[in-house]
Coordinates of C-alpha atoms in Angstrom, one line a residue:
M293 CA 0.0 0.0 0.0
K294 CA 2.7 2.4 1.0
E295 CA 4.9 1.6 -2.0
E296 CA 2.0 2.0 -4.4
Q297 CA 1.1 5.3 -2.9
N298 CA 4.7 6.5 -3.1
S299 CA 4.9 5.4 -6.7
N300 CA 1.7 7.3 -7.5
L301 CA 3.0 10.4 -5.9
S302 CA 6.3 10.0 -7.8
F303 CA 8.6 10.7 -4.8
G304 CA 12.2 9.7 -5.1
P305 CA 15.5 10.9 -6.5
E306 CA 14.1 11.5 -10.0
A307 CA 11.2 13.4 -8.5
S308 CA 13.5 15.4 -6.3
R309 CA 15.5 16.5 -9.3
S310 CA 12.4 17.5 -11.2
T311 CA 11.1 19.3 -8.2
H312 CA 14.2 21.4 -8.0
Q313 CA 13.9 22.2 -11.6
H314 CA 10.3 23.3 -11.0
E315 CA 11.4 25.4 -8.1
T316 CA 14.0 27.2 -10.2
S317 CA 11.6 27.9 -13.0
L318 CA 8.5 28.6 -10.9
P319 CA 9.5 30.3 -7.7
S320 CA 6.1 32.1 -7.5
H321 CA 4.3 28.8 -6.8
S322 CA 6.3 28.3 -3.6
W323 CA 5.4 31.8 -2.5
S324 CA 1.7 31.2 -3.3
L325 CA 1.7 27.9 -1.4
E326 CA 3.4 29.6 1.5
M327 CA 0.5 32.1 1.6
L328 CA -2.0 29.3 1.4
L329 CA -0.3 27.5 4.3
R330 CA -0.5 30.6 6.4
R331 CA -4.2 30.9 5.6
L332 CA -4.8 27.3 6.6
R333 CA -3.1 27.9 9.9
A334 CA -5.5 30.8 10.4
I335 CA -8.4 28.5 9.7
E336 CA -7.2 26.0 12.3
V337 CA -7.1 28.8 14.9
K338 CA -10.4 30.2 13.7
R339 CA -12.1 26.8 14.3
D340 CA -12.0 27.4 18.1
D341 CA -13.5 30.9 17.7
K342 CA -17.3 30.3 17.9
L343 CA -18.1 34.0 17.5
A344 CA -16.3 34.1 14.2
S345 CA -18.4 31.2 13.0
V346 CA -21.6 33.1 13.9
L347 CA -20.3 36.3 12.3
D348 CA -19.8 34.2 9.1
A349 CA -23.4 33.1 9.3
V350 CA -24.6 36.6 9.9
G351 CA -22.9 37.6 6.6
E352 CA -19.3 38.8 6.0
F353 CA -20.3 42.1 4.5
G354 CA -24.0 42.5 4.2
T355 CA -26.4 45.4 4.6
F356 CA -25.8 45.8 8.3
Q357 CA -22.0 46.0 7.8
W358 CA -22.5 48.5 5.0
R359 CA -24.6 50.8 7.2
L360 CA -22.1 50.5 10.0
V361 CA -19.2 51.4 7.8
A362 CA -21.0 54.3 6.1
L363 CA -22.1 55.8 9.4
T364 CA -18.7 55.6 10.9
F365 CA -16.7 56.7 7.8
I366 CA -18.6 59.9 6.9
P367 CA -17.6 61.7 10.1
Y368 CA -14.0 61.1 9.2
V369 CA -14.4 63.7 6.4
L370 CA -15.7 66.2 9.0
L371 CA -13.0 65.1 11.5
S372 CA -10.3 66.7 9.3
F373 CA -12.1 70.1 9.6
F374 CA -11.9 69.8 13.4
M375 CA -8.3 68.6 13.5
F376 CA -6.4 70.6 10.8
S377 CA -8.2 73.9 10.6
D378 CA -5.8 76.0 12.7
S379 CA -3.6 76.8 9.7
F380 CA -6.6 78.3 7.8
V381 CA -8.2 80.3 10.5
L382 CA -5.0 82.0 11.5
T383 CA -4.3 83.8 8.2
S384 CA -2.0 86.8 8.7
Q385 CA -3.5 90.3 8.4
R386 CA -1.7 93.6 8.3
P387 CA -3.1 95.7 11.2
Y388 CA -2.9 99.5 11.7
C389 CA -3.7 101.5 14.8
N390 CA -7.3 102.7 15.0
T391 CA -7.0 106.5 14.5
S392 CA -10.7 107.3 14.0
W393 CA -10.3 110.3 16.3
I394 CA -9.2 112.3 13.3
L395 CA -12.6 111.7 11.6
K396 CA -14.2 114.1 14.1
V397 CA -12.3 117.0 12.5
G398 CA -12.2 115.5 9.0
P399 CA -15.2 113.3 8.4
N400 CA -14.6 113.2 4.6
L401 CA -11.1 111.8 4.8
S402 CA -10.4 108.6 2.9
V403 CA -8.7 105.6 4.5
A404 CA -5.4 106.4 2.8
E405 CA -5.5 110.1 3.9
Q406 CA -6.4 109.1 7.5
L407 CA -3.4 106.7 7.7
N408 CA -1.1 109.2 6.1
L409 CA -1.9 111.9 8.7
T410 CA -2.0 109.7 11.8
L411 CA 0.6 106.9 11.4
P412 CA 4.4 107.2 11.4
R413 CA 6.3 105.6 8.6
A414 CA 9.2 103.1 8.6
P415 CA 12.5 103.9 6.8
N416 CA 11.3 102.0 3.8
G417 CA 8.2 104.2 3.5
S418 CA 5.6 101.8 4.8
F419 CA 3.3 102.6 7.7
L420 CA 4.2 101.2 11.1
T421 CA 1.6 98.7 12.4
C422 CA 2.0 99.1 16.2
L423 CA 2.5 102.9 16.6
M424 CA 0.4 106.0 16.1
Y425 CA 0.7 109.7 16.5
I426 CA -0.7 111.1 19.8
P427 CA -4.0 112.8 19.2
V428 CA -4.1 116.6 19.4
P429 CA -7.0 119.1 19.8
W430 CA -6.3 120.8 16.4
D431 CA -8.4 121.4 13.4
L432 CA -7.7 119.5 10.2
D433 CA -5.9 122.4 8.5
S434 CA -3.4 122.7 11.4
I435 CA -2.8 119.0 11.4
V436 CA -2.2 119.0 7.6
H437 CA 0.1 122.1 7.8
F438 CA 2.2 121.3 10.8
G439 CA 1.9 117.5 11.0
L440 CA 2.1 115.3 14.1
N441 CA 5.4 114.3 15.8
Y442 CA 4.9 112.3 19.0
T443 CA 4.0 108.6 18.8
E444 CA 2.6 106.0 21.2
T445 CA 1.3 102.5 21.0
C446 CA -2.1 101.8 19.7
R447 CA -4.6 103.3 22.2
Y448 CA -7.9 102.5 20.6
G449 CA -7.3 99.1 19.1
W450 CA -6.5 98.2 15.5
I451 CA -8.1 98.3 12.1
Y452 CA -7.6 96.0 9.1
P453 CA -8.5 98.1 6.0
Y454 CA -7.0 95.8 3.4
A455 CA -8.1 92.4 4.9
K456 CA -10.2 90.3 2.5
R457 CA -11.1 87.5 5.0
R458 CA -12.2 87.5 8.6
S459 CA -9.7 85.3 10.6
L460 CA -8.9 84.9 14.3
I461 CA -6.2 87.6 13.9
N462 CA -8.6 90.4 13.2
E463 CA -11.4 88.9 15.2
F464 CA -9.5 89.0 18.5
D465 CA -6.8 91.5 17.6
L466 CA -3.9 89.0 17.9
V467 CA -1.3 91.5 16.8
C468 CA 1.4 93.8 18.2
G469 CA 2.7 91.5 21.0
N470 CA -0.5 89.5 21.2
E471 CA 0.3 87.2 18.3
P472 CA -0.5 83.5 18.9
N473 CA 2.2 81.0 18.4
K474 CA 1.0 78.4 15.9
E475 CA 3.3 75.7 17.3
N476 CA 1.9 76.4 20.8
M477 CA -1.7 76.1 19.4
Q478 CA -0.7 72.7 17.8
T479 CA 0.7 71.7 21.2
V480 CA -2.6 72.5 22.9
F481 CA -4.4 70.4 20.3
L482 CA -1.9 67.5 20.7
A483 CA -2.3 67.8 24.5
G484 CA -6.0 67.2 24.0
V485 CA -5.2 64.1 21.8
L486 CA -2.9 62.9 24.5
T487 CA -5.3 63.1 27.4
G488 CA -8.3 62.0 25.3
S489 CA -6.6 58.9 24.0
L490 CA -5.9 57.6 27.5
F491 CA -9.3 58.6 28.9
F492 CA -11.5 57.4 26.1
G493 CA -9.4 54.3 25.4
F494 CA -9.9 53.2 29.0
L495 CA -13.6 54.1 29.0
S496 CA -14.2 52.2 25.7
D497 CA -13.0 49.0 27.3
K498 CA -14.8 49.7 30.6
I499 CA -18.3 50.7 29.5
G500 CA -18.3 49.6 25.8
R501 CA -17.5 50.9 22.3
Y502 CA -21.0 52.1 21.5
P503 CA -21.4 54.5 24.5
V504 CA -18.0 56.0 23.9
F505 CA -18.9 56.3 20.2
L506 CA -22.0 58.3 21.2
M507 CA -20.1 60.4 23.7
S508 CA -17.4 61.3 21.2
M509 CA -19.9 62.2 18.5
A510 CA -21.8 64.4 21.0
G511 CA -18.4 66.0 21.9
L512 CA -17.6 66.8 18.3
L513 CA -21.1 68.3 17.9
V514 CA -20.9 70.4 21.0
F515 CA -17.2 71.5 21.0
G516 CA -16.4 71.2 17.3
F517 CA -19.5 72.9 16.1
G518 CA -19.6 75.2 19.1
T519 CA -16.1 76.6 18.2
A520 CA -17.9 78.8 15.7
F521 CA -19.6 80.7 18.6
V522 CA -16.7 81.5 20.9
N523 CA -16.2 85.1 22.1
T524 CA -12.5 85.1 23.1
F525 CA -9.3 83.5 21.9
Y526 CA -9.0 81.5 25.2
Q527 CA -12.4 80.1 24.7
Y528 CA -11.3 79.0 21.2
L529 CA -8.3 77.2 22.7
F530 CA -10.5 75.4 25.3
F531 CA -12.9 74.3 22.6
R532 CA -10.1 73.1 20.4
F533 CA -8.6 71.1 23.3
T534 CA -11.9 69.5 24.1
A535 CA -12.7 68.8 20.4
A536 CA -9.3 67.1 20.2
Q537 CA -10.3 64.8 23.0
A538 CA -13.6 64.0 21.3
A539 CA -11.8 63.4 18.0
V540 CA -9.4 60.8 19.3
G541 CA -12.2 59.2 21.3
Y542 CA -14.2 58.8 18.1
V543 CA -11.2 57.3 16.3
I544 CA -10.5 54.7 19.0
S545 CA -14.2 53.7 19.6
S546 CA -15.1 53.6 15.9
V547 CA -12.0 51.6 14.9
S548 CA -12.7 49.0 17.7
L549 CA -16.4 48.8 16.8
V550 CA -15.9 48.4 13.1
M551 CA -13.0 45.9 13.3
E552 CA -14.8 43.7 15.9
W553 CA -17.9 43.5 13.7
L554 CA -16.1 42.6 10.5
V555 CA -14.1 39.5 9.7
D556 CA -11.0 38.5 7.8
E557 CA -9.7 40.9 5.1
H558 CA -12.7 43.3 5.6
R559 CA -11.1 44.6 8.8
A560 CA -8.0 45.8 7.1
H561 CA -10.0 47.3 4.2
A562 CA -12.2 49.2 6.7
I563 CA -9.2 50.9 8.3
I564 CA -7.8 51.8 4.9
L565 CA -11.1 53.3 3.9
Q566 CA -11.3 55.3 7.1
H567 CA -7.9 56.8 6.4
C568 CA -8.8 57.5 2.8
F569 CA -11.9 59.4 4.0
L570 CA -9.7 61.4 6.4
A571 CA -7.4 62.4 3.6
L572 CA -10.4 63.4 1.4
G573 CA -11.5 65.6 4.3
I574 CA -8.2 67.4 4.3
I575 CA -8.6 68.1 0.5
F576 CA -12.1 69.4 1.1
L577 CA -10.9 71.5 4.0
S578 CA -8.1 73.0 1.9
G579 CA -10.6 74.0 -0.8
A580 CA -13.4 75.3 1.4
A581 CA -11.2 77.2 3.9
T582 CA -9.6 79.3 1.3
R583 CA -12.9 80.4 -0.2
V584 CA -15.0 81.2 2.8
F585 CA -14.8 84.8 3.9
H586 CA -15.2 84.1 7.7
W587 CA -13.4 81.7 9.9
R588 CA -16.5 80.8 11.8
L589 CA -18.0 79.3 8.6
V590 CA -15.3 76.6 8.6
F591 CA -16.6 75.1 11.8
L592 CA -20.3 75.7 10.8
L593 CA -19.6 73.7 7.6
A594 CA -18.0 70.9 9.6
G595 CA -20.6 70.8 12.4
A596 CA -23.9 71.1 10.4
P597 CA -23.7 67.6 8.8
M598 CA -23.2 66.1 12.3
F599 CA -26.9 66.6 13.1
P600 CA -28.3 64.1 10.4
I601 CA -25.4 61.7 11.2
I602 CA -26.1 61.5 14.9
S603 CA -29.8 61.1 14.3
N604 CA -29.1 57.8 12.5
I605 CA -27.0 56.4 15.3
W606 CA -29.7 53.8 16.0
V607 CA -28.4 51.5 13.2
V608 CA -25.2 50.8 15.1
R609 CA -25.0 48.1 17.7
E610 CA -22.5 47.3 20.4
S611 CA -19.5 45.1 19.5
P612 CA -20.4 41.4 20.0
R613 CA -16.8 40.6 20.9
W614 CA -16.7 43.2 23.7
L615 CA -20.1 41.9 25.0
M616 CA -18.7 38.3 24.9
V617 CA -15.6 39.1 26.9
K618 CA -17.8 40.9 29.5
G619 CA -20.0 37.7 29.8
K620 CA -23.2 39.3 28.3
V621 CA -24.1 36.4 26.2
D622 CA -27.8 37.3 25.9
K623 CA -27.0 40.7 24.5
V624 CA -24.5 39.1 22.1
K625 CA -27.3 36.9 20.7
K626 CA -29.6 39.8 20.5
V627 CA -27.3 42.0 18.5
L628 CA -26.2 39.1 16.2
C629 CA -29.8 38.3 15.5
Y630 CA -30.5 41.9 14.7
A631 CA -27.6 42.0 12.2
A632 CA -28.7 38.7 10.6
E633 CA -32.2 40.1 10.3
V634 CA -30.9 43.2 8.5
N635 CA -28.7 41.0 6.2
K636 CA -31.7 38.7 5.6
M637 CA -29.7 35.7 6.9
D638 CA -30.5 32.9 9.3
I639 CA -28.2 31.9 12.1
P640 CA -28.3 28.2 12.9
L641 CA -29.6 27.6 16.4
N642 CA -26.7 25.3 17.3
L643 CA -24.2 28.0 16.6
L644 CA -26.0 30.5 18.9
N645 CA -26.2 27.8 21.6
E646 CA -22.4 27.3 21.4
L647 CA -21.8 31.0 22.5
Q648 CA -20.9 30.5 26.1
V649 CA -18.5 32.3 28.4
S650 CA -15.3 30.4 28.9
G651 CA -15.0 29.6 32.6
K652 CA -17.4 30.2 35.5
K653 CA -16.6 33.8 36.1
V654 CA -15.6 36.6 33.8
K655 CA -12.0 37.7 34.6
K656 CA -11.6 41.4 35.3
V657 CA -8.8 43.1 33.6
S658 CA -7.3 46.6 34.1
I659 CA -4.6 48.8 32.7
L660 CA -2.2 47.2 35.2
D661 CA -2.3 44.0 33.0
F662 CA 0.0 45.8 30.6
Y663 CA 2.6 45.7 33.3
T664 CA 2.0 42.3 34.8
N665 CA 1.5 40.4 31.5
Q666 CA 4.9 40.1 29.9
H667 CA 3.6 39.6 26.3
L668 CA 1.2 42.5 26.5
L669 CA 4.0 44.7 28.0
K670 CA 6.3 43.8 25.1
V671 CA 3.6 44.4 22.5
V672 CA 2.6 47.8 23.9
L673 CA 6.2 49.0 24.4
V674 CA 7.3 47.9 21.0
M675 CA 4.3 49.4 19.2
A676 CA 4.5 52.6 21.3
C677 CA 8.1 53.1 20.2
V678 CA 7.2 52.5 16.5
W679 CA 4.2 54.9 16.8
F680 CA 6.5 57.6 18.4
V681 CA 9.0 57.2 15.6
I682 CA 6.5 57.3 12.7
S683 CA 4.7 60.3 14.3
Y684 CA 8.0 62.2 14.7
I685 CA 9.0 61.5 11.1
Y686 CA 5.6 62.4 9.7
F687 CA 5.4 65.8 11.4
T688 CA 9.1 66.6 10.7
M689 CA 8.6 66.0 7.0
N690 CA 5.4 68.1 7.1
L691 CA 7.3 71.0 8.8
K692 CA 10.2 70.7 6.4
L693 CA 7.9 71.7 3.6
K694 CA 8.2 75.2 5.0
D695 CA 11.9 75.2 4.1
C696 CA 11.0 74.6 0.4
G697 CA 8.9 77.8 0.3
I698 CA 5.6 75.9 0.2
E699 CA 2.6 78.1 1.4
T700 CA 0.1 76.9 4.0
Y701 CA -2.5 75.9 1.4
L702 CA -0.2 73.6 -0.5
R703 CA 1.4 72.2 2.7
Q704 CA -2.1 70.9 3.6
I705 CA -3.4 69.8 0.2
I706 CA -0.2 68.0 -1.1
P707 CA -0.2 65.5 1.8
G708 CA -4.0 65.1 1.5
I709 CA -3.7 64.2 -2.2
L710 CA -0.7 61.9 -1.6
E711 CA -2.4 60.0 1.3
V712 CA -5.3 58.6 -0.8
P713 CA -3.1 56.5 -3.1
A714 CA -0.8 55.7 -0.2
R715 CA -3.6 54.1 1.7
L716 CA -5.0 52.2 -1.3
Y717 CA -1.4 51.0 -2.0
C718 CA -1.5 49.3 1.4
I719 CA -4.2 46.9 0.2
L720 CA -1.7 45.3 -2.3
L721 CA 1.0 45.2 0.3
L722 CA -1.1 43.6 3.1
E723 CA -2.5 40.9 0.8
N724 CA 0.8 39.9 -0.6
L725 CA 3.3 40.6 2.2
G726 CA 1.4 40.6 5.5
R727 CA 1.5 43.1 8.2
K728 CA 5.1 42.9 9.4
C729 CA 6.7 42.9 5.9
S730 CA 4.5 45.7 4.7
L731 CA 5.7 47.8 7.7
F732 CA 9.3 46.9 6.9
V733 CA 9.0 47.9 3.2
N734 CA 7.5 51.3 4.1
L735 CA 10.1 52.0 6.8
I736 CA 13.0 51.1 4.6
L737 CA 11.7 53.3 1.8
S738 CA 11.3 56.2 4.3
T739 CA 14.8 55.6 5.5
I740 CA 16.1 56.0 2.0
S741 CA 14.2 59.2 1.5
C742 CA 15.6 60.6 4.8
F743 CA 19.2 59.7 3.8
F744 CA 18.7 61.6 0.5
L745 CA 17.3 64.6 2.3
L746 CA 20.3 64.5 4.7
F747 CA 23.0 64.7 1.9
L748 CA 21.2 66.8 -0.8
P749 CA 22.6 70.3 -1.1
Q750 CA 20.3 73.3 -0.4
E751 CA 20.4 74.4 -4.0
L752 CA 18.4 71.3 -5.2
K753 CA 15.1 72.4 -3.8
S754 CA 13.0 70.6 -6.4
T755 CA 14.9 67.3 -5.6
K756 CA 14.4 67.8 -1.9
L757 CA 10.7 68.5 -2.4
L758 CA 10.5 65.2 -4.4
M759 CA 12.2 63.3 -1.5
L760 CA 9.8 64.9 1.0
V761 CA 6.8 63.9 -1.1
L762 CA 8.0 60.3 -1.4
G763 CA 8.9 60.2 2.3
H764 CA 5.4 61.5 3.2
F765 CA 3.8 58.9 0.9
N766 CA 5.6 56.1 2.7
M767 CA 4.9 57.5 6.1
A768 CA 1.2 57.7 5.3
A769 CA 1.2 54.1 4.3
S770 CA 3.2 53.2 7.4
V771 CA 0.5 54.8 9.6
T772 CA -2.3 52.8 8.0
V773 CA -0.3 49.5 8.3
L774 CA 0.7 50.2 11.8
F775 CA -2.9 51.0 12.8
I776 CA -4.1 47.6 11.5
Y777 CA -1.2 45.8 13.0
T778 CA -1.7 47.3 16.4
C779 CA -5.4 46.5 16.5
E780 CA -4.8 42.9 15.6
L781 CA -2.0 42.5 18.2
L782 CA -4.1 43.7 21.1
P783 CA -6.7 41.5 22.8
T784 CA -10.4 42.5 22.6
V785 CA -10.6 43.0 26.4
L786 CA -7.9 45.7 26.3
R787 CA -7.9 46.7 22.7
S788 CA -9.1 50.3 23.1
T789 CA -6.9 50.9 26.1
G790 CA -3.9 49.7 24.2
L791 CA -4.8 52.0 21.3
G792 CA -5.0 54.9 23.7
M793 CA -1.6 54.1 25.1
V794 CA 0.1 54.0 21.7
S795 CA -1.8 57.2 20.8
L796 CA 0.0 58.7 23.8
A797 CA 3.3 57.8 22.1
S798 CA 2.1 59.2 18.8
S799 CA 1.2 62.6 20.4
A800 CA 4.6 62.6 22.2
G801 CA 6.3 62.1 18.8
A802 CA 4.4 65.0 17.2
I803 CA 5.2 67.3 20.2
T804 CA 8.9 66.3 20.0
A805 CA 9.0 67.0 16.3
L806 CA 7.6 70.5 16.9
A807 CA 10.1 71.2 19.6
V808 CA 13.1 69.9 17.7
Y809 CA 12.2 71.7 14.5
N810 CA 11.6 75.1 16.3
H811 CA 14.9 75.0 18.3
I812 CA 17.3 73.3 15.8
K813 CA 17.6 74.8 12.3
T814 CA 20.3 72.5 11.0
Q815 CA 20.0 69.0 9.4
L816 CA 19.8 67.3 12.8
P817 CA 16.0 66.8 12.7
I818 CA 16.5 64.8 9.4
F819 CA 19.4 62.9 10.9
F820 CA 17.1 62.0 13.8
C821 CA 14.5 60.8 11.3
C822 CA 17.1 58.4 9.7
L823 CA 18.1 57.1 13.1
S824 CA 14.5 56.7 14.2
C825 CA 13.6 54.7 11.1
I826 CA 16.4 52.2 11.9
V827 CA 15.2 52.0 15.5
A828 CA 11.6 51.4 14.4
L829 CA 12.8 48.6 12.0
C830 CA 14.6 46.9 14.9
F831 CA 11.6 47.2 17.3
S832 CA 9.0 46.1 14.8
S833 CA 10.8 42.8 14.3
L834 CA 10.0 41.8 17.9
V835 CA 6.3 41.3 17.4
P836 CA 4.6 38.4 15.6
E837 CA 2.8 38.5 12.3
T838 CA -1.0 38.8 12.6
G839 CA -2.2 38.5 9.0
N840 CA -5.4 36.4 8.4
Q841 CA -5.5 35.5 12.1
P842 CA -8.8 35.9 14.1
F843 CA -8.9 38.3 17.0
R844 CA -7.8 37.2 20.4
D845 CA -10.3 38.1 23.1
S846 CA -8.5 37.5 26.4
I847 CA -5.0 38.1 27.7
E848 CA -4.3 34.4 28.4
Y849 CA -3.2 33.7 24.9
S850 CA 0.1 35.4 25.2
S851 CA 2.2 32.5 26.3
S852 CA 0.9 30.2 23.6
N853 CA 1.4 32.9 21.0
Q854 CA 5.0 33.2 22.0
R855 CA 5.5 29.5 21.5
E856 CA 3.9 29.7 18.1
S857 CA 6.3 32.4 17.0
I858 CA 9.3 30.4 18.3
D859 CA 8.2 27.1 16.6
S860 CA 6.9 28.7 13.3
K861 CA 9.1 26.5 11.1
R862 CA 8.0 23.3 12.7
K863 CA 4.3 24.2 12.6
S864 CA 4.5 25.2 9.0
Q865 CA 5.7 21.7 8.2
D866 CA 3.0 20.1 10.3
V867 CA 0.3 21.9 8.3
A868 CA 1.1 19.9 5.1
P869 CA -0.3 16.5 6.2
E870 CA -3.4 18.3 7.7
M871 CA -4.1 19.7 4.2
L872 CA -5.0 16.1 3.1
T873 CA -7.7 15.6 5.8
E874 CA -11.3 16.0 4.7
E875 CA -12.0 18.3 7.6
S876 CA -9.5 20.9 6.5
M877 CA -10.8 20.7 2.9
S878 CA -14.3 21.4 4.1
D879 CA -13.2 24.4 6.2
I880 CA -11.7 26.2 3.2
R881 CA -14.6 25.0 1.0
I882 CA -12.6 24.2 -2.1
D883 CA -13.5 21.5 -4.7
Q884 CA -11.7 18.4 -5.8
V885 CA -9.7 20.2 -8.5
A886 CA -8.3 22.6 -5.9
K887 CA -7.3 19.7 -3.7
N888 CA -5.3 18.2 -6.6
T889 CA -3.7 21.6 -7.2
I890 CA -2.5 21.7 -3.6
L891 CA -1.1 18.2 -3.8
N892 CA 0.7 19.0 -7.1
A893 CA 2.2 22.2 -5.6
M894 CA 3.4 20.6 -2.3
P895 CA 6.8 19.3 -3.7
L896 CA 7.7 22.9 -4.6
T897 CA 7.8 23.8 -0.9
F898 CA 9.0 20.7 0.8
A899 CA 11.8 19.7 -1.6
V900 CA 14.2 22.1 0.1
D901 CA 14.8 19.6 3.0
Q902 CA 14.9 16.0 1.7
V903 CA 14.9 14.5 5.1
A904 CA 11.9 16.5 6.3
K905 CA 10.0 15.7 3.0
D906 CA 10.6 11.9 3.4
T907 CA 9.5 12.0 7.0
I908 CA 6.3 13.9 6.2
F909 CA 5.2 11.6 3.4
N910 CA 6.1 8.4 5.2
E911 CA 3.5 9.5 7.8
M912 CA 0.9 10.5 5.1
P913 CA -0.7 7.0 4.7
L914 CA -1.5 6.9 8.4
K915 CA -3.1 10.4 8.2
S916 CA -5.0 9.3 5.1
E917 CA -6.4 6.2 6.8
E918 CA -7.6 8.2 9.7
S919 CA -9.3 10.8 7.4
G920 CA -11.0 8.3 5.2
F921 CA -8.7 8.9 2.1
S922 CA -7.0 6.1 0.1
D923 CA -4.3 6.0 -2.4
T924 CA -6.8 6.4 -5.2
D925 CA -7.8 9.7 -3.6
L926 CA -4.3 11.1 -4.2
K927 CA -4.5 10.4 -7.9
E928 CA -6.0 13.0 -10.2
P929 CA -9.7 12.0 -10.5
S930 CA -11.2 11.5 -13.9
N931 CA -14.2 13.7 -12.9
A932 CA -13.6 16.6 -10.6
G933 CA -17.2 16.6 -9.4
E934 CA -17.1 13.0 -8.1
E935 CA -16.4 12.4 -4.4
P936 CA -13.4 10.1 -3.6
S937 CA -14.3 6.5 -2.7
P938 CA -13.4 5.3 0.8
D939 CA -10.6 2.9 1.3
P940 CA -11.9 -0.7 1.3

């Protein structure tokens, strides 16, 4: 029996030589089979995830998922208005002292004549903006004949006779020593992101994704839309700080909610689309903010669509995974049945009955588990370092656009235009390379761009601009890959808290980039970018690959996950015999022709190690007998639609 089977499969020295020839001529087959083996390993893990089976029965991407995605993605366009509008509402205006006192003696004076009589001039002939002549009780003819000689600072405020738009500058007279520092304003916003990420991340794991989702949308509506009605500049800063907290809370809760409702590759596609919508929002902001005549209209345009969006919040349901880890099985069944009803699908009753809490009591977790659990501690520290590095490089490259003479409008719209193809480019990378390799590729390309920027002379501004554009493109792709990677590495029970903690590192990286750029005017910031890219590459190699793996719900999986990463070679070889079992074939739902294709492709992978190959296929008859396969099953069938006959 064994000899006949081995002869049918054509294993031996001659087959080995032919196998090596096929490997040389068709290397892509080995890569494709490796991807298939990885997906089969994911299926084996998914078999124990009862909730994933129910989600498959609900429908991978039906009407319910479409409504969920649409309702959570549209606010991302508006989110860019709340997050990046500071550069457009702080347009510079040329102020002059308010000298309307002279109109009492000369009511028919034009603006030019008024300025000429009441304002001193600079050596170049222009009017001084922060000084005025001291008013005198003379008539107009005396003022014109003798002129005014003594100056003082602006006593009655300022006027902006040549301003075309109403900005914060001329709204709150932020001139002549009262000018706001744009970097400090960005720091205030980033401080809001920093505090909001930790608070809302913890709250999302504590009370649920859906309540935090509602709270953050309400916060954007109140403090984002309400920014248009502030009366002082300090009120504006407070509303921006609070809107930043709501914005990061919305990002964390919506990401967790969407990814835990979707399955397989739809999760990665959802994050990519979210980031594409955010980039489109930056483009819309750049176009709208330069055309509106009043800064308050920017926030009115962003806040008005929030009313119809929040009125349709009833179509969203709580994450079933979060409900499951909290032991709320009845609510899990209720939300799953609602989703299945919307998708017009039926969930088998036996699948719903299998949804039970593992263990007698739900284990409580806290933020301290990131310290006591070694695997979680390693994951959070590694990903926080990578988030810090990518945020630092991203903001440094954006700030470096100033050195190339790019105005504010282009500094916003160029990254926005680049980020849409950068996010879509991630789909191709993730499907072919996985999470870790995709991150490696983008970081390596960013390192190359930084090295070019470091050594290019100042005269080659166009070449430096090209390198900045390419570096920004790779950084945008890195952000998307890292977001997906981080969500999949963290367990459901602490996913939002972990996202909040890495967002702290991201905010710290942005603040560091602002501080370094403002205090160091040499090439040191770019040198730090090169060094940081290398550090990020080293750190990202310490975490395991997560592509096509189901979500982990609890923190107890960490030790087994570490063993899997250590024994990955041995486990990849163990998958080959399992591919021949009828149960594996039914899980991946392929027909008999696909089975024979896998069998024909197997020598391409296992011919590298002759000893390992002989060991595997000497054990194959035993596996076949247990599965119900015979030697005739391993031959190519005459009719692909016929089922293999059992071994007599």
